[in-house]
Coordinates of C-alpha atoms in Angstrom, one line a residue:
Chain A
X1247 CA 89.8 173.9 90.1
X1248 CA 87.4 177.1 91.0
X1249 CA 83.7 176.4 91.4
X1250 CA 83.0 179.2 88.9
X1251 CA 85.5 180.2 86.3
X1252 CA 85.1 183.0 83.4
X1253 CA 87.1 184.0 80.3
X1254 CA 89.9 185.7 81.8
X1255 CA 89.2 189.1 79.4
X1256 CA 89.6 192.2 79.6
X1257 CA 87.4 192.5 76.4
X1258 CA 88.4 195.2 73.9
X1259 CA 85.6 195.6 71.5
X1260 CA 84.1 199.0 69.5
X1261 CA 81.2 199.7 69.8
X1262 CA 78.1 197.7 67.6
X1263 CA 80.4 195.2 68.0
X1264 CA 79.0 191.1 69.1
X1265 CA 80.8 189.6 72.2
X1266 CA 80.3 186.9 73.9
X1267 CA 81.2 185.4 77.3
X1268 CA 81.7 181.9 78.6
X1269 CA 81.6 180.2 82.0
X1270 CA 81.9 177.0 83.3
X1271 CA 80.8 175.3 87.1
X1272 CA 82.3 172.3 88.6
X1273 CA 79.4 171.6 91.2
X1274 CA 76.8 169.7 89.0
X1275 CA 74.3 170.0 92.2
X1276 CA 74.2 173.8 91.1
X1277 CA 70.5 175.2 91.0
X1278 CA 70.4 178.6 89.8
X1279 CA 72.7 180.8 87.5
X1280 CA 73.1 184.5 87.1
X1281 CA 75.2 187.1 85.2
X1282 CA 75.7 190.2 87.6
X1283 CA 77.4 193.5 86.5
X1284 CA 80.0 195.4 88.6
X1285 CA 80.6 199.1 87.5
X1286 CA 84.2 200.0 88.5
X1287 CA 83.9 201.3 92.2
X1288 CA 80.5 199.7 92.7
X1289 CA 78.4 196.6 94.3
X1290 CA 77.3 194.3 91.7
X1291 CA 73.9 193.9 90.4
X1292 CA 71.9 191.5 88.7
X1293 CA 71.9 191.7 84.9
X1294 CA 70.0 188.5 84.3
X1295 CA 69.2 185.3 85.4
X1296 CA 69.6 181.7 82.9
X1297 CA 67.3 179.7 82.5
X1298 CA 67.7 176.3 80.8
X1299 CA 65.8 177.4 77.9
X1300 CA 68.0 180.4 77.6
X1301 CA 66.7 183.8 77.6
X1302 CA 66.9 187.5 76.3
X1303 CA 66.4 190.7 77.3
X1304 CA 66.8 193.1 74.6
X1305 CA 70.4 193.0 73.2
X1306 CA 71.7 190.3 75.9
X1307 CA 71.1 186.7 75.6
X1308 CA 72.0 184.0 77.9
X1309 CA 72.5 180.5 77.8
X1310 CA 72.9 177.6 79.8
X1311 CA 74.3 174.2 79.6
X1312 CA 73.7 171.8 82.6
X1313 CA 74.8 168.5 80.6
X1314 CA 78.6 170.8 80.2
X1315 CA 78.3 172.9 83.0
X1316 CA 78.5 175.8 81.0
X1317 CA 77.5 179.5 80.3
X1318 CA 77.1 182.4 78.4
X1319 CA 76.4 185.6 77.7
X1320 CA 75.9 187.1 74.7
X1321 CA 76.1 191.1 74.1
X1322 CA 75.1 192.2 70.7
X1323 CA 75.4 195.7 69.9
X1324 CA 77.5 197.0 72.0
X1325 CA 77.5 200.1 73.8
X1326 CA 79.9 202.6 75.1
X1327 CA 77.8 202.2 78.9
X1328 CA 78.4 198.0 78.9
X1329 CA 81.7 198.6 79.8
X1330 CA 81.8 196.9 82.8
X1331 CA 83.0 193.8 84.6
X1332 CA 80.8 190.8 83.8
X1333 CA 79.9 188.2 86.8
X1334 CA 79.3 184.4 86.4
X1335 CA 77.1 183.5 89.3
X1336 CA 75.9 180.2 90.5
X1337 CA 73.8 179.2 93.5
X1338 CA 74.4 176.0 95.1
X1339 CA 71.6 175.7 96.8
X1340 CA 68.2 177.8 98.0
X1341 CA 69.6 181.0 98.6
X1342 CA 67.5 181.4 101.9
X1343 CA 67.9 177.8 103.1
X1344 CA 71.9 178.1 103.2
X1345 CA 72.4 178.0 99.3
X1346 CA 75.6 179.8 98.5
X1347 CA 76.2 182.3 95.4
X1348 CA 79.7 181.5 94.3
X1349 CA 80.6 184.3 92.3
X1350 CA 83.1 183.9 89.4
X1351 CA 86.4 185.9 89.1
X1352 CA 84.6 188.1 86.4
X1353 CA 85.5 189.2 82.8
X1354 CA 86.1 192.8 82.1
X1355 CA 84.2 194.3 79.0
X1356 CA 85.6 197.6 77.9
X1357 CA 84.0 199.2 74.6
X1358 CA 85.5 201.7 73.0
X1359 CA 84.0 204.5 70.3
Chain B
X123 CA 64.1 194.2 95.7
X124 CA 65.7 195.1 98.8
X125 CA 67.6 199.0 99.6
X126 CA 70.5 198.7 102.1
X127 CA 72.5 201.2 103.3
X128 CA 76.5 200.3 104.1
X129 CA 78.6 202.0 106.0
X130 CA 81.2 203.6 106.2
X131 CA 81.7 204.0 102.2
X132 CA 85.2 204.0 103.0
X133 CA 88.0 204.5 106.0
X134 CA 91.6 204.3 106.1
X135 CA 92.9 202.6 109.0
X136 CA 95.8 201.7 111.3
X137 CA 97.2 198.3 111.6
X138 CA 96.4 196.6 115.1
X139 CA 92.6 198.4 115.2
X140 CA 89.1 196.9 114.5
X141 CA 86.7 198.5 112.7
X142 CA 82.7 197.9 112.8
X143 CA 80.8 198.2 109.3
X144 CA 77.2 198.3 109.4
X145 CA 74.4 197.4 107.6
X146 CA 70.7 198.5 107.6
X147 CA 68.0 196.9 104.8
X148 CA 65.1 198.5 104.4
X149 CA 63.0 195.4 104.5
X150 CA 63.2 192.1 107.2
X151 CA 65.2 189.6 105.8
X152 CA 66.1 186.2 107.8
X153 CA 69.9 185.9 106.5
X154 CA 72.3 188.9 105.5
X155 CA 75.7 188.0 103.9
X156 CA 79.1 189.5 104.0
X157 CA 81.7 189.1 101.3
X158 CA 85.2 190.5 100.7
X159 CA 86.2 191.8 97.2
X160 CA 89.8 192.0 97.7
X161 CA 91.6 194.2 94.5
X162 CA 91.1 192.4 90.9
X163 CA 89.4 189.9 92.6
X164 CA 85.9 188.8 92.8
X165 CA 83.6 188.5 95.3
X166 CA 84.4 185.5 98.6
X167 CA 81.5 184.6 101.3
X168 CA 82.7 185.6 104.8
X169 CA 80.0 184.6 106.2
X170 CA 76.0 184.3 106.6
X171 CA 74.3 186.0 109.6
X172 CA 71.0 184.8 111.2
X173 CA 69.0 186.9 113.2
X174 CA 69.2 184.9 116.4
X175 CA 72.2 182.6 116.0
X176 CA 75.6 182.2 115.3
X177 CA 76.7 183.2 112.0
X178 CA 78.4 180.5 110.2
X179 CA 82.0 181.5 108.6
X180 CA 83.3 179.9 105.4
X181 CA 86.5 177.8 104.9
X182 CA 89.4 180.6 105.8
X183 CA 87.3 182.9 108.0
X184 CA 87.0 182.8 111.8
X185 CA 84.6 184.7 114.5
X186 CA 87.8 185.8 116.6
X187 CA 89.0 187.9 113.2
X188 CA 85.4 188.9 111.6
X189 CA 83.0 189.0 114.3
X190 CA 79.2 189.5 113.3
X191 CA 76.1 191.0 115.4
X192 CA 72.3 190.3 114.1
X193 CA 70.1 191.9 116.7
X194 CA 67.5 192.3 114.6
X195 CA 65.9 191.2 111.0
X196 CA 67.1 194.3 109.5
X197 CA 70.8 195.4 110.6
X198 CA 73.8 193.4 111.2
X199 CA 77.2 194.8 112.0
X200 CA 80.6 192.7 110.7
X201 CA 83.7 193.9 112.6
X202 CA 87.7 193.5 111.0
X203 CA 89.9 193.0 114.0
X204 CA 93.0 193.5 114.7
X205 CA 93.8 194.8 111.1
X206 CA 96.6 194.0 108.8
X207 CA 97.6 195.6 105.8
X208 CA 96.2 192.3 104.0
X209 CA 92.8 193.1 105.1
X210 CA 92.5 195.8 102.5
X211 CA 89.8 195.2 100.6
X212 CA 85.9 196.0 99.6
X213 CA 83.7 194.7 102.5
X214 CA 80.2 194.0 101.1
X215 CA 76.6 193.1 102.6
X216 CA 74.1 191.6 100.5
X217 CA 70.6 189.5 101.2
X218 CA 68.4 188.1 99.3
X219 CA 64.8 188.1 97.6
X220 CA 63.1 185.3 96.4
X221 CA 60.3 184.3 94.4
X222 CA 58.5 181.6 92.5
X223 CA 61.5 180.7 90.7
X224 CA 63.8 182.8 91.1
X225 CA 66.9 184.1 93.9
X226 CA 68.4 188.0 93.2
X227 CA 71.1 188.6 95.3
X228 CA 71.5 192.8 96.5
X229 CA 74.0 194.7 97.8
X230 CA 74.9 197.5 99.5
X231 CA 77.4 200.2 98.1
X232 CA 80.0 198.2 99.8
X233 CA 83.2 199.2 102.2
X234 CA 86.3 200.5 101.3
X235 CA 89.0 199.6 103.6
X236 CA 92.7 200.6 103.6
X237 CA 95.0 199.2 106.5
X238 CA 97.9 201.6 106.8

């Protein structure tokens, strides 16, 4: 089983349209949890980071669920420029004390006019 | 937030070479990382380079194939030797910033590598 699976995707939606992505960990240990974004030809970046209590910036919302290992990420609203390739991160431990970010295999979004 | 520079971008190469891909933040950082994005696939941890010591490789990397220089708090170098075709792939760096509750991970613009 991988640490850090996604929804398999691609993601066809039009634009204005609600999708959602989902992600589950297998290392319980796991302290920290991030959604990155890759742009084709491009190093990821950080979209957001989960918090337990979930949080949202603007139209993205994301969720976590330590007691199922799971989560999300929530686009509402959709725009041409999310097209992208969505990454579940998880860091199983403190990043500068030899924590590791495990990266999941990623979704692709594409949204079309 | 940390700016690093990566390169080369990109290089075509002959089986049987090495290669040498550097990597310059603009900020002293005490562990650098290198992954490998190899095509459709996500991102895997080579290994983690401390100025001063060994970097220490993941399950299914060795120093012989991907040897790793940290001279200094802000550059490290991480060599692909002895090429083969299956060595293909996006070579990236990244370190990392903390604070109070929180880890972001950056990157550089990452390596392009073709073995021919």
């Amino acid at each position: 089983r991988k640490e850090v699976e996604q929804d398999p995707g691609p993601f066809n939606v039009p634009e204005g349209a609600t999708v959602a992505f989902n992600c589950t960990y297998s290392n319980s240990a796991s302290q920290s949890f991030f959604w990155y974004r890759q742009d084709c030809r491009k190093e990821p970046k950080l979209l957001m980071s989960v918090y337990s209590s979930g949080n949202e910036d603007g139209r993205f919302t994301a969720q976590l669920n330590r007691a199922s290992q799971y989560i999300s990420l929530l686009i509402r609203d959709s725009k041409l420029s999310d097209s992208a390739t969505y990454l579940c991160v998880v860091n199983n431990g403190i990043y500068n004390q030899g924590g590791k970010l495990i990266f999941g295999q990623g979704t692709e979004l594409s949204v079309k006019p | 937030s940390a700016v690093i520079s990566q390169k080369p971008s990109r290089d075509i190469c002959q089986r049987g070479t090495s290669l040498t891909i550097q990597c310059q933040v603009d900020s002293q950082v005490t562990m650098m990382f290198w992954y490998r994005q190899q095509p459709g696939q996500s991102l895997t941890l080579i290994a983690t380079a401390n100025q001063g010591s060994e970097a220490t490789y993941e399950s299914g990397f060795v120093i012989d194939k991907f040897p790793i220089s940290r001279p200094n708090l802000t550059f490290s170098t991480l060599t692909v030797s002895n090429m083969s075709p299956e060595d293909s792939s996006i070579y990236l760096c990244s370190v990392a910033a903390t604070g109070v509750g929180y880890t972001e991970a950056f990157f550089g613009q990452g390596t392009r590598l073709t073995v021919v």
